mmCIF file of C-alpha atoms in Angstrom:
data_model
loop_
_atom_site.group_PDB
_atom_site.id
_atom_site.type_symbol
_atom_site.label_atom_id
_atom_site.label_comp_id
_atom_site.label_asym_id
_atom_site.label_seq_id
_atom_site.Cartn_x
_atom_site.Cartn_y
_atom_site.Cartn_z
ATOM 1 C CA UNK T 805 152.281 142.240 152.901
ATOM 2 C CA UNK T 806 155.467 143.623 154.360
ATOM 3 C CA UNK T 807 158.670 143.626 152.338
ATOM 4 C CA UNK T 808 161.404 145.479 154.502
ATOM 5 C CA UNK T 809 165.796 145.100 154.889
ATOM 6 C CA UNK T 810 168.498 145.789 157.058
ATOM 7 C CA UNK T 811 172.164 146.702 155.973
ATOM 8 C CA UNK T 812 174.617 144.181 158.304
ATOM 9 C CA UNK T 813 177.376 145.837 158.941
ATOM 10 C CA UNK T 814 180.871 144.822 157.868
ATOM 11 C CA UNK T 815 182.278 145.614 161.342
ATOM 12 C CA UNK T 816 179.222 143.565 163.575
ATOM 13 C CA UNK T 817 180.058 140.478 161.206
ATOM 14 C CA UNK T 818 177.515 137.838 160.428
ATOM 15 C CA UNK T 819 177.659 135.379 163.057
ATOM 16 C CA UNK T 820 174.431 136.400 164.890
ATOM 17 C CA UNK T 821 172.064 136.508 161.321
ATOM 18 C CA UNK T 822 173.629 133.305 160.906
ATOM 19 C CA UNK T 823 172.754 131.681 163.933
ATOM 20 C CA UNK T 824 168.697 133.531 163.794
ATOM 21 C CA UNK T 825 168.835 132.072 160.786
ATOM 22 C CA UNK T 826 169.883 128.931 161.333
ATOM 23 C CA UNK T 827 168.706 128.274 164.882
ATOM 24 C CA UNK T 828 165.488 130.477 165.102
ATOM 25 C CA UNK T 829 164.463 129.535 169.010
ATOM 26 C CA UNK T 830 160.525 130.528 167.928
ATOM 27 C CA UNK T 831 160.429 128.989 164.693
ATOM 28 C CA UNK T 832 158.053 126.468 164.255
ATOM 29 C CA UNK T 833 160.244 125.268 160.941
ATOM 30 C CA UNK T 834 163.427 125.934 159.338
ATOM 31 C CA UNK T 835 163.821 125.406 155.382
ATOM 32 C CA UNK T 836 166.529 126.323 153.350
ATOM 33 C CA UNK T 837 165.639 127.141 150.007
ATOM 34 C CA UNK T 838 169.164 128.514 148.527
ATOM 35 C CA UNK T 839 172.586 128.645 149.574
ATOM 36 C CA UNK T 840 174.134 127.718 152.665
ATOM 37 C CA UNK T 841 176.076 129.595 155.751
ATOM 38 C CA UNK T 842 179.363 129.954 153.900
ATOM 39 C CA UNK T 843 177.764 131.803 151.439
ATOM 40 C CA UNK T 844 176.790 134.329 154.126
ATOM 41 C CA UNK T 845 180.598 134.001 155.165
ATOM 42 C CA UNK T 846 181.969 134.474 151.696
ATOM 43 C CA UNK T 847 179.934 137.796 151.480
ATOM 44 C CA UNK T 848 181.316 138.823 154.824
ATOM 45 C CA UNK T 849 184.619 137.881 153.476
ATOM 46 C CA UNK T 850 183.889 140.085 150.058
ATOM 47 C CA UNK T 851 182.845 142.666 151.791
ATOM 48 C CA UNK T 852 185.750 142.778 153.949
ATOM 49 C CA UNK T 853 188.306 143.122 151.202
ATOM 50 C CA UNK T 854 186.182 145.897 149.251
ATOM 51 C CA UNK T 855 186.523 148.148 152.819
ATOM 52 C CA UNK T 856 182.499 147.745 152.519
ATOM 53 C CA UNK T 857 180.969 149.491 155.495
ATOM 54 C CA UNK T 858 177.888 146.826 155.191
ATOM 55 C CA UNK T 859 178.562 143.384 153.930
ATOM 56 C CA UNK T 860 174.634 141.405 153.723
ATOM 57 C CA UNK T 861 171.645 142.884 152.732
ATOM 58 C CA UNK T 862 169.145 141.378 154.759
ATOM 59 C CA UNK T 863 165.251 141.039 153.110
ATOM 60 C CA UNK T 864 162.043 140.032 155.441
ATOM 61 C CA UNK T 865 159.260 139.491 152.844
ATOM 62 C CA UNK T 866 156.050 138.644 155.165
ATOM 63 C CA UNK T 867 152.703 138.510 153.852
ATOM 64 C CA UNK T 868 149.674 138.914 155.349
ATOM 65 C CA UNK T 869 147.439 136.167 153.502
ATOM 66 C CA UNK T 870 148.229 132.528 152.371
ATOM 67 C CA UNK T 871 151.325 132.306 149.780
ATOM 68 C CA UNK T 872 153.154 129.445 147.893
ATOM 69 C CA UNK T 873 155.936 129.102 146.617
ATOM 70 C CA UNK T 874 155.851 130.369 142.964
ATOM 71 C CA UNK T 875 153.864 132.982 144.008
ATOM 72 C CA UNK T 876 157.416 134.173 146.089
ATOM 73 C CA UNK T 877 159.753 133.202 143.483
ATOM 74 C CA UNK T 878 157.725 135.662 141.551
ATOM 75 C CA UNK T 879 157.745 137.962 143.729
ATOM 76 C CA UNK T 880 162.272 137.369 144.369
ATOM 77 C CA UNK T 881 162.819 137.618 140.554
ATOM 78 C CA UNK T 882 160.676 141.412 140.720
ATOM 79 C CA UNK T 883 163.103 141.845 143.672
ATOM 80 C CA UNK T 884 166.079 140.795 142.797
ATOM 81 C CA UNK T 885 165.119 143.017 139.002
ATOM 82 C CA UNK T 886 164.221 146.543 141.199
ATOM 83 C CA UNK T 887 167.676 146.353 142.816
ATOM 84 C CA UNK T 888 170.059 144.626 140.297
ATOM 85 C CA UNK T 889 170.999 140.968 141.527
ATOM 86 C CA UNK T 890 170.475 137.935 139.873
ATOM 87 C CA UNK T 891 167.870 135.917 141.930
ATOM 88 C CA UNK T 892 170.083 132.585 142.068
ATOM 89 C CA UNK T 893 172.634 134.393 143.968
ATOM 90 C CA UNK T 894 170.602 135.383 146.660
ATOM 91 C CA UNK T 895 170.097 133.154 149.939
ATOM 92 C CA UNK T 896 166.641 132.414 150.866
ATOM 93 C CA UNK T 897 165.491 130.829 153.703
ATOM 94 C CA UNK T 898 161.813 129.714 155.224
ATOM 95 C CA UNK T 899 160.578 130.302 158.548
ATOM 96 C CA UNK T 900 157.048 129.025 159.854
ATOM 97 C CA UNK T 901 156.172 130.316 162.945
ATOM 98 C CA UNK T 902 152.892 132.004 164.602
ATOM 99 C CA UNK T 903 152.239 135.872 163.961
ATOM 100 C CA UNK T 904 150.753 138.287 166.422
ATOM 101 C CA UNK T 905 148.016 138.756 164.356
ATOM 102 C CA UNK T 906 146.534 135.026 164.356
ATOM 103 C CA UNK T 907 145.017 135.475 161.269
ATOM 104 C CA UNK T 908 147.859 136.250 159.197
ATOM 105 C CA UNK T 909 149.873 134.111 157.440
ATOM 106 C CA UNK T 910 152.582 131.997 159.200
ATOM 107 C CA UNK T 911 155.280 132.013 156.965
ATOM 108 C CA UNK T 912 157.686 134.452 156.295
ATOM 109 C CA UNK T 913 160.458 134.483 153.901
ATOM 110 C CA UNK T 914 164.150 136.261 154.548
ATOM 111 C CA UNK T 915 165.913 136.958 151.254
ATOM 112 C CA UNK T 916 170.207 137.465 151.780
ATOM 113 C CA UNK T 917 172.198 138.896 149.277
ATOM 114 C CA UNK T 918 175.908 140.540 148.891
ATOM 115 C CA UNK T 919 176.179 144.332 149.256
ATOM 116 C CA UNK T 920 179.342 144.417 147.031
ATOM 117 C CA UNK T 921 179.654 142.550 143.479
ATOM 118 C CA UNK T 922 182.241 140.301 143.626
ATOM 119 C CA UNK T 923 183.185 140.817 140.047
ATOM 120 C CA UNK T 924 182.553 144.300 139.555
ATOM 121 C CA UNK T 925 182.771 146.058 142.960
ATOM 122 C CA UNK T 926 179.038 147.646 142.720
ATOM 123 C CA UNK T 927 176.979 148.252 145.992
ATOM 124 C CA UNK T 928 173.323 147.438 145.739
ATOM 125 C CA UNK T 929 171.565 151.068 145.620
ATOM 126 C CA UNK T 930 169.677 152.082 148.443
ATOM 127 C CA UNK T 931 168.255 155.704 147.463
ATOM 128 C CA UNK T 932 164.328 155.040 147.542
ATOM 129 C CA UNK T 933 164.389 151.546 148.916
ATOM 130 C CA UNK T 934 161.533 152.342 151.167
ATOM 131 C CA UNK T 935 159.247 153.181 148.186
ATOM 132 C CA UNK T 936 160.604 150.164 146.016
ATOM 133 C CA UNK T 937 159.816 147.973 148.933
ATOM 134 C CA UNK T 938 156.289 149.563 148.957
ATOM 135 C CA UNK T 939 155.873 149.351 145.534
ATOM 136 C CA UNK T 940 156.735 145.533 145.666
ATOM 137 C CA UNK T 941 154.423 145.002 148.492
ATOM 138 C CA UNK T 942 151.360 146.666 146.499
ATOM 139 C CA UNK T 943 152.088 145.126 143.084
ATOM 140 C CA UNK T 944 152.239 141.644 144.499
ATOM 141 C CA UNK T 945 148.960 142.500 146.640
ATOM 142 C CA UNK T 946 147.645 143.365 143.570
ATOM 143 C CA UNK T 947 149.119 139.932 141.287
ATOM 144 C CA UNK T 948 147.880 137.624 144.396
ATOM 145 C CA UNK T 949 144.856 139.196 144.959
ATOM 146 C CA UNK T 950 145.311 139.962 148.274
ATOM 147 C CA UNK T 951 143.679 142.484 149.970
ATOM 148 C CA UNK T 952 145.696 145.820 149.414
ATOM 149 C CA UNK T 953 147.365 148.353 151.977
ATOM 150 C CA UNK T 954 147.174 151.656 151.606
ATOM 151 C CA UNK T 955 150.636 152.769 152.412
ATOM 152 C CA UNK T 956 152.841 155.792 153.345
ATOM 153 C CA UNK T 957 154.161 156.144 150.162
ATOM 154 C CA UNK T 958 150.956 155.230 147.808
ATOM 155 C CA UNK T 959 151.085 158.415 145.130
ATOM 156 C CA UNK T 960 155.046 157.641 144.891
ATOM 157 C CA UNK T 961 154.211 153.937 144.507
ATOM 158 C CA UNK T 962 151.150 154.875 141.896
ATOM 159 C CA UNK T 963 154.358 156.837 140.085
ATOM 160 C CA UNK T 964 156.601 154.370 139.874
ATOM 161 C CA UNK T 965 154.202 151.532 138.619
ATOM 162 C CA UNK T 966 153.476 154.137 135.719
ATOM 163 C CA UNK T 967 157.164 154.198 135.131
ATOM 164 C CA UNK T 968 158.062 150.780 134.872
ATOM 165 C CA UNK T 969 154.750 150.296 132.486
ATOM 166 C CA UNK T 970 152.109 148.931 134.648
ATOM 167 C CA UNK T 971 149.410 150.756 133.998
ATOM 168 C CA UNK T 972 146.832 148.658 134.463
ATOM 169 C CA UNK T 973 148.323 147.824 138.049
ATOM 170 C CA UNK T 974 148.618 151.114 139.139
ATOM 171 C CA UNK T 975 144.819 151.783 137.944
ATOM 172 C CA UNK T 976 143.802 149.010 140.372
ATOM 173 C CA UNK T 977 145.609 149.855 143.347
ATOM 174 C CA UNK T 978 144.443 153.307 142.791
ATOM 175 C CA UNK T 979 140.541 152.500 142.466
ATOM 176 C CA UNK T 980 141.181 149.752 145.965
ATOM 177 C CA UNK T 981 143.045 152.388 148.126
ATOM 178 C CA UNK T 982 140.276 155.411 147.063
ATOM 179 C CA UNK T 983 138.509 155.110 150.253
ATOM 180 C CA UNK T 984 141.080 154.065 152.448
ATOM 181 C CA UNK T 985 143.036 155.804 155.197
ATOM 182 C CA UNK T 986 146.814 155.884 155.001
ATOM 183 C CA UNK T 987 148.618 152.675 156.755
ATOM 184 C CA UNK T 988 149.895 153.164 160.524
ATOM 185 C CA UNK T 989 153.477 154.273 160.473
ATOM 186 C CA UNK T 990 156.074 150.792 161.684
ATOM 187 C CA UNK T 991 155.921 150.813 165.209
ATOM 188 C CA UNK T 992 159.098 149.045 165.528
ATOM 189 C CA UNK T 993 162.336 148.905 163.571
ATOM 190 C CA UNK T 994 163.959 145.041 163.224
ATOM 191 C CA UNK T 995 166.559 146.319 165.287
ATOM 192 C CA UNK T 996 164.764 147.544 168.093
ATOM 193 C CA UNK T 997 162.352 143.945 168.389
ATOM 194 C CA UNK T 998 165.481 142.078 168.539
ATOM 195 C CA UNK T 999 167.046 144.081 171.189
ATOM 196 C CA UNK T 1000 163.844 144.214 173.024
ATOM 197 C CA UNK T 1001 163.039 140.373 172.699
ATOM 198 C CA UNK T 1002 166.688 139.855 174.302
ATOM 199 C CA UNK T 1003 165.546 141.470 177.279
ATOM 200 C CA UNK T 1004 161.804 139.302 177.134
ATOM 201 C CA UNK T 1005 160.047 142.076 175.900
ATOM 202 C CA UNK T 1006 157.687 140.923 172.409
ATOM 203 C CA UNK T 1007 156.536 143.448 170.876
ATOM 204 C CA UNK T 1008 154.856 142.097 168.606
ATOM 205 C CA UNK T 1009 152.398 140.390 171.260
ATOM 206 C CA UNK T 1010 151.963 143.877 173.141
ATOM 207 C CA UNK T 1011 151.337 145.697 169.879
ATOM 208 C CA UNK T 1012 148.352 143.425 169.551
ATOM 209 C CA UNK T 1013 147.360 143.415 172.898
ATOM 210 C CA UNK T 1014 147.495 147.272 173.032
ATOM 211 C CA UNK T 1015 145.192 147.368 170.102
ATOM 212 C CA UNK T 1016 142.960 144.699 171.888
ATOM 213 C CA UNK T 1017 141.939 146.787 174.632
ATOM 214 C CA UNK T 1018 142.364 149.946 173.473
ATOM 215 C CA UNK T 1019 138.920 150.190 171.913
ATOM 216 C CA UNK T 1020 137.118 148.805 175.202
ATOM 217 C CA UNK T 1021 138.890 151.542 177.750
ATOM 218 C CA UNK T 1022 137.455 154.882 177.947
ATOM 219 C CA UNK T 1023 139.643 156.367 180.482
ATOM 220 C CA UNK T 1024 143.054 156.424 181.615
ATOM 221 C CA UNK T 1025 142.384 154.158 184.858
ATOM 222 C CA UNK T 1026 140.619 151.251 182.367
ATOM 223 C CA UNK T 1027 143.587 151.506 180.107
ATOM 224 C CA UNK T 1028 146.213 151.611 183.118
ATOM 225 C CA UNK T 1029 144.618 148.347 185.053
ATOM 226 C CA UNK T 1030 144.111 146.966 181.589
ATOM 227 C CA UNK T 1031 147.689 146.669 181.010
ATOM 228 C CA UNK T 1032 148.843 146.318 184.860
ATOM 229 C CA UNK T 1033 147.236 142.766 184.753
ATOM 230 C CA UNK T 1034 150.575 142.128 181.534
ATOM 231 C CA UNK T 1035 153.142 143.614 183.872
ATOM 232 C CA UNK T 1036 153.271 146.879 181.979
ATOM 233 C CA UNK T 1037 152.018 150.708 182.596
ATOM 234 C CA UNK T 1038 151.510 153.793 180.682
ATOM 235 C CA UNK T 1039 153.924 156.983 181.831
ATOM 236 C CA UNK T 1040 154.638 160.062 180.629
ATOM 237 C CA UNK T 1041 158.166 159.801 178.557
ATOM 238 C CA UNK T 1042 160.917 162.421 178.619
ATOM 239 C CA UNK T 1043 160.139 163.852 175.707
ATOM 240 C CA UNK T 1044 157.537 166.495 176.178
ATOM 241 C CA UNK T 1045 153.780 165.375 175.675
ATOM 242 C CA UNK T 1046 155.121 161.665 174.792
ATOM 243 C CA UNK T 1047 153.493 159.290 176.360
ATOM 244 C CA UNK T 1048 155.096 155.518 176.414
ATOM 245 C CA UNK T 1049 154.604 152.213 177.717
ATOM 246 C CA UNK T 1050 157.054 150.185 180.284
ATOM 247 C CA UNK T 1051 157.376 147.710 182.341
ATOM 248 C CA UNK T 1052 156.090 147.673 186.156
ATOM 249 C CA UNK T 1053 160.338 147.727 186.425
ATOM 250 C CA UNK T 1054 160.698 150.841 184.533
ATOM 251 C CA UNK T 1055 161.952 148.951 181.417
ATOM 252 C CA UNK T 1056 160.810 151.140 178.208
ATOM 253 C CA UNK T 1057 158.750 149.132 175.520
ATOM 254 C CA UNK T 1058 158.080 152.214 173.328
ATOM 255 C CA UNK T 1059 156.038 155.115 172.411
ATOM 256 C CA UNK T 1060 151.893 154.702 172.955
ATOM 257 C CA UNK T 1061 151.304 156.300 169.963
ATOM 258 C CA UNK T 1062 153.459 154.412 167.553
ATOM 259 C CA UNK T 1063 152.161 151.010 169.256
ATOM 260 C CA UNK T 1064 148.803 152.014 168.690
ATOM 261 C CA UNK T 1065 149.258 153.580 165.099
ATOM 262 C CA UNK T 1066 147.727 157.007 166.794
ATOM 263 C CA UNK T 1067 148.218 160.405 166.307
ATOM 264 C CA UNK T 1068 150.718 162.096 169.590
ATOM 265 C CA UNK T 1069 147.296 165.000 169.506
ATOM 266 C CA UNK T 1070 145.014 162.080 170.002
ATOM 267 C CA UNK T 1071 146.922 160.373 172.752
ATOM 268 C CA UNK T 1072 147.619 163.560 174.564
ATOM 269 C CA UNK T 1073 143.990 164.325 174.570
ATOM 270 C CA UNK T 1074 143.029 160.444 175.843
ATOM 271 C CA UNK T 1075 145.144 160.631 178.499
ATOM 272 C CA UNK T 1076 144.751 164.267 179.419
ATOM 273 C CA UNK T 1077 141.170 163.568 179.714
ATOM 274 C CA UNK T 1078 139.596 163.997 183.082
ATOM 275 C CA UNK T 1079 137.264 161.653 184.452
ATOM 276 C CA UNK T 1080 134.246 164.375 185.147
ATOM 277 C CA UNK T 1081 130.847 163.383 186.342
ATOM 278 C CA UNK T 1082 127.969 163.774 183.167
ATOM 279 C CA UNK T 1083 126.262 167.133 184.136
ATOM 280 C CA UNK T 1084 123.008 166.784 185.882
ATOM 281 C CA UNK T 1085 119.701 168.935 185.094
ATOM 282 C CA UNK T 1086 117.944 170.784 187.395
ATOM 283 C CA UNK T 1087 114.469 170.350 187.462
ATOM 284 C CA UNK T 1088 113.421 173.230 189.467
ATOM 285 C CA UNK T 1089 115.261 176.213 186.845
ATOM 286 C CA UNK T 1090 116.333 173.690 183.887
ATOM 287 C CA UNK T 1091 119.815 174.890 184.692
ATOM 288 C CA UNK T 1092 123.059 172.926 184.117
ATOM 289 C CA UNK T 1093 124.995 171.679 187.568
ATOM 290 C CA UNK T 1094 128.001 170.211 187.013
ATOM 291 C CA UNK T 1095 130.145 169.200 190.489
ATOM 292 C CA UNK T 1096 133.829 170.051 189.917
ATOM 293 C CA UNK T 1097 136.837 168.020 191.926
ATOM 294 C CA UNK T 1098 137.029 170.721 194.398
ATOM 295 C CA UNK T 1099 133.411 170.395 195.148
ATOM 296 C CA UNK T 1100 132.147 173.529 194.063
ATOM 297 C CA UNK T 1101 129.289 173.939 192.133
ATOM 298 C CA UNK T 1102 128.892 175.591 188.960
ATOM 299 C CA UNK T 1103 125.677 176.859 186.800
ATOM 300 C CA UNK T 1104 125.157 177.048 182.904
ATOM 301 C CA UNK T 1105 122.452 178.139 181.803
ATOM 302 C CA UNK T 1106 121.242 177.624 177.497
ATOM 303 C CA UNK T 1107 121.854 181.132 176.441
ATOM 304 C CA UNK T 1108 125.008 182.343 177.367
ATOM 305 C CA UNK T 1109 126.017 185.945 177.791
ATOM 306 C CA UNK T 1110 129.418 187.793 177.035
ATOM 307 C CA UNK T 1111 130.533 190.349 179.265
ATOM 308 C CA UNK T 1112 133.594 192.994 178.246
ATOM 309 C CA UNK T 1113 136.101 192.035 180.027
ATOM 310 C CA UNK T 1114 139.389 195.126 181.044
ATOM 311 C CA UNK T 1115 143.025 192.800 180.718
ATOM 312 C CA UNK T 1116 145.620 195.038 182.214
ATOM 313 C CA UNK T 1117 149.171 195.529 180.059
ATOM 314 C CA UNK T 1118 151.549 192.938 180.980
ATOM 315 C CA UNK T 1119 154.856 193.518 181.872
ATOM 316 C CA UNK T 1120 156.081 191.870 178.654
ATOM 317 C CA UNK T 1121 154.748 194.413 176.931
ATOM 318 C CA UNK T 1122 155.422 197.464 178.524
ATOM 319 C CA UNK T 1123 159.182 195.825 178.119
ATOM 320 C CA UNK T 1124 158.639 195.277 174.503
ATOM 321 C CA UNK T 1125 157.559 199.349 174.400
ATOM 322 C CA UNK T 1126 160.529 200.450 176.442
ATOM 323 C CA UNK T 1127 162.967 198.399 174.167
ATOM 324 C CA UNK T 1128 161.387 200.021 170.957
ATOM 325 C CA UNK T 1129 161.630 204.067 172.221
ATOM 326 C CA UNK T 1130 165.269 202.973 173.125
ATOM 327 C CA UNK T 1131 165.614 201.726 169.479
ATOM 328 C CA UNK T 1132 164.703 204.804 168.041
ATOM 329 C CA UNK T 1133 166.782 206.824 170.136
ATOM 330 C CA UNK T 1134 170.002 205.262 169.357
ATOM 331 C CA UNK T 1135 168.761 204.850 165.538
ATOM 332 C CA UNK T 1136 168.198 208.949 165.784
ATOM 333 C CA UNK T 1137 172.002 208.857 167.205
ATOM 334 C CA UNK T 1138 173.434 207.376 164.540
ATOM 335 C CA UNK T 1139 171.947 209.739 161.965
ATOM 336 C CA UNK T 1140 173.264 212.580 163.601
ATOM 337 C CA UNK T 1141 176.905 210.854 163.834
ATOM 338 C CA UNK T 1142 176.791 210.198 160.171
ATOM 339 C CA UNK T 1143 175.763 213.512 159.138
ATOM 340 C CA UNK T 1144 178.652 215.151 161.308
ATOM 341 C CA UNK T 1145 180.995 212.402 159.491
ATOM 342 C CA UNK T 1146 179.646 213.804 156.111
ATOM 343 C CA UNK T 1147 180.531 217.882 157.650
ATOM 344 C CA UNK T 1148 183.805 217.087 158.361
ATOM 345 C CA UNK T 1149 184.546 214.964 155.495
ATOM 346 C CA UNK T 1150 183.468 217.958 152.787
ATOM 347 C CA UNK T 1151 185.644 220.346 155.240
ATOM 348 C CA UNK T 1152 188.893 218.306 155.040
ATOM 349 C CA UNK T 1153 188.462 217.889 151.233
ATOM 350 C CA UNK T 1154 187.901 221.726 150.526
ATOM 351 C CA UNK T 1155 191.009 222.567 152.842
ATOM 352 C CA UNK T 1156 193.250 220.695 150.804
#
């Protein structure tokens, strides 16, 4: 499951959440569980005359696996109780549409509510909000029996469920998650899929499709006409030993490793990786010949032998000793200064 919000800010207004909202071009179905879109405009409005820098905070509670309805009203009220709003005040609305993922669940849930109290000026708190989303995520995992995500966050979220006095939850999630490997970090924020779906990029779909073929290529050619036949290619990024993914118009899509859920290291190496001949045996000495890209041949035999080897000073560090015996000579200069301070000093004072 994947509980996660956006602050909307005050000054971008609330016209566009509105109209995704409202007029979702994927979405399969629309249905409005609570509240309307002048209640969106009335928290705009609130927010406004508070000087609020963000007006709507903006909930996308998606789950994985099959969930009704009072198994998310459940799941608001533990929301609406971690961050202190009452759940009939919040806006909720339904969207159906197909996932990435085919197998998940296609029905999501977005959950609006104001950032400023009407009545008593509060802002919803926001310290920790990753972990209380986690925490959410797990516990409900947990309630639905669903199967459970080891997350970023897991000994924080183990914590906190021993805080609020669910002991017996955090036991569970501890004795599910024993063997498994942390989650991948997000690949993308909300903000960046919108603003790459507005150009036609989904990145949802080439997460996906990333993940597809990346077990099947072995090389960086497979992996390169892999993705050439999508319109996209693999280049190295700006950023040194980042790797990313764009379009065949030079249109960035994002980082290789966060779309796979891979370490930089192990990208790096993948794509690094030369595509070498296996080493063939010869059966006349049982030696090792392995033909290199310039065509030369090289020999290896089993035992291996290490010969001393001289390695010249460098420059660098005849430098390095030059800067050190100048060092000490000016060090020596000082003393000498500050002794013949200390002379003189003890002379003036016994002459007057």
């Amino acid at each position: 499951m994947i509980i996660k919000a956006q602050r909307v800010s005050t000054k971008r207004g609330v016209i566009g959440l509105i109209h995704h909202l409202w007029h979702g071009e994927e979405n399969e179905e629309v249905s409005f569980l609570q509240g309307s879109r002048d209640d969106v405009l009335d928290m705009h409005c609130d927010a406004k005359q508070a000087a609020s820098q963000y007006c709507v905070r903006h909930w996308v509670i998606a789950p994985r696996e099959e969930t009704s309805e009072t198994q998310f009203h459940w799941l608001l009220h533990q929301l609406a109780r971690e961050f202190g709003f009452a759940p009939s005040a919040a806006i909720v609305v339904k969207h159906r549409k197909p996932r990435a993922v085919t197998s998940a669940f296609d029905e999501h849930w977005h959950v609006l509510v104001s950032e400023v109290d009407p009545v008593s000026g509060k802002i919803l708190p926001t310290s920790w909000d990753y972990v209380q989303h986690e925490l959410l995520a797990r516990w409900a995992e947990v309630e639905f029996g669903h199967e459970v995500v080891s997350g970023k966050h897991l000994k924080a979220v183990i914590k906190g469920l021993v805080e609020r006095g669910l002991s017996d939850v955090a036991h569970k999630l501890k004795t599910l998650t024993k063997s498994q490997q942390p989650a991948d970090l997000e690949a993308f924020s909300t903000q960046q899929h919108q603003e790459k779906k507005r150009k036609g990029i989904d990145l949802p779909q080439i997460r996906a499709h990333l993940k597809s073929i990346w077990e099947e290529c072995t090389n960086t050619d497979q992996l390169q006409q892999a993705l050439a036949s999508t319109g996209l290619k693999v280049a190295l990024g700006t950023k040194k030993n980042t790797w990313i993914v764009e379009t065949e118009a030079g249109e960035l899509v994002g980082s290789l490793a966060r779309l796979l859920g891979q370490r930089t290291s192990a990208i790096r190496e993948f794509m690094e990786r030369e595509n070498e001949p296996e080493p063939t045996v010869d059966s006349r000495n049982g030696l090792q010949r392995n033909e290199s890209a310039t065509g030369r041949t090289s020999c290896t035999a089993d035992a291996t032998r290490t010969e001393p080897s001289y390695q010249p000073r460098s420059e660098q560090s005849d430098s390095r000793v030059r800067w050190f015996g100048l060092f000490g000579q000016v060090n020596a200069d000082l003393k000498w200064m500050r002794s013949c301070y200390a002379a003189c000093w003890v002379s003036c004072g016994e002459w007057l």
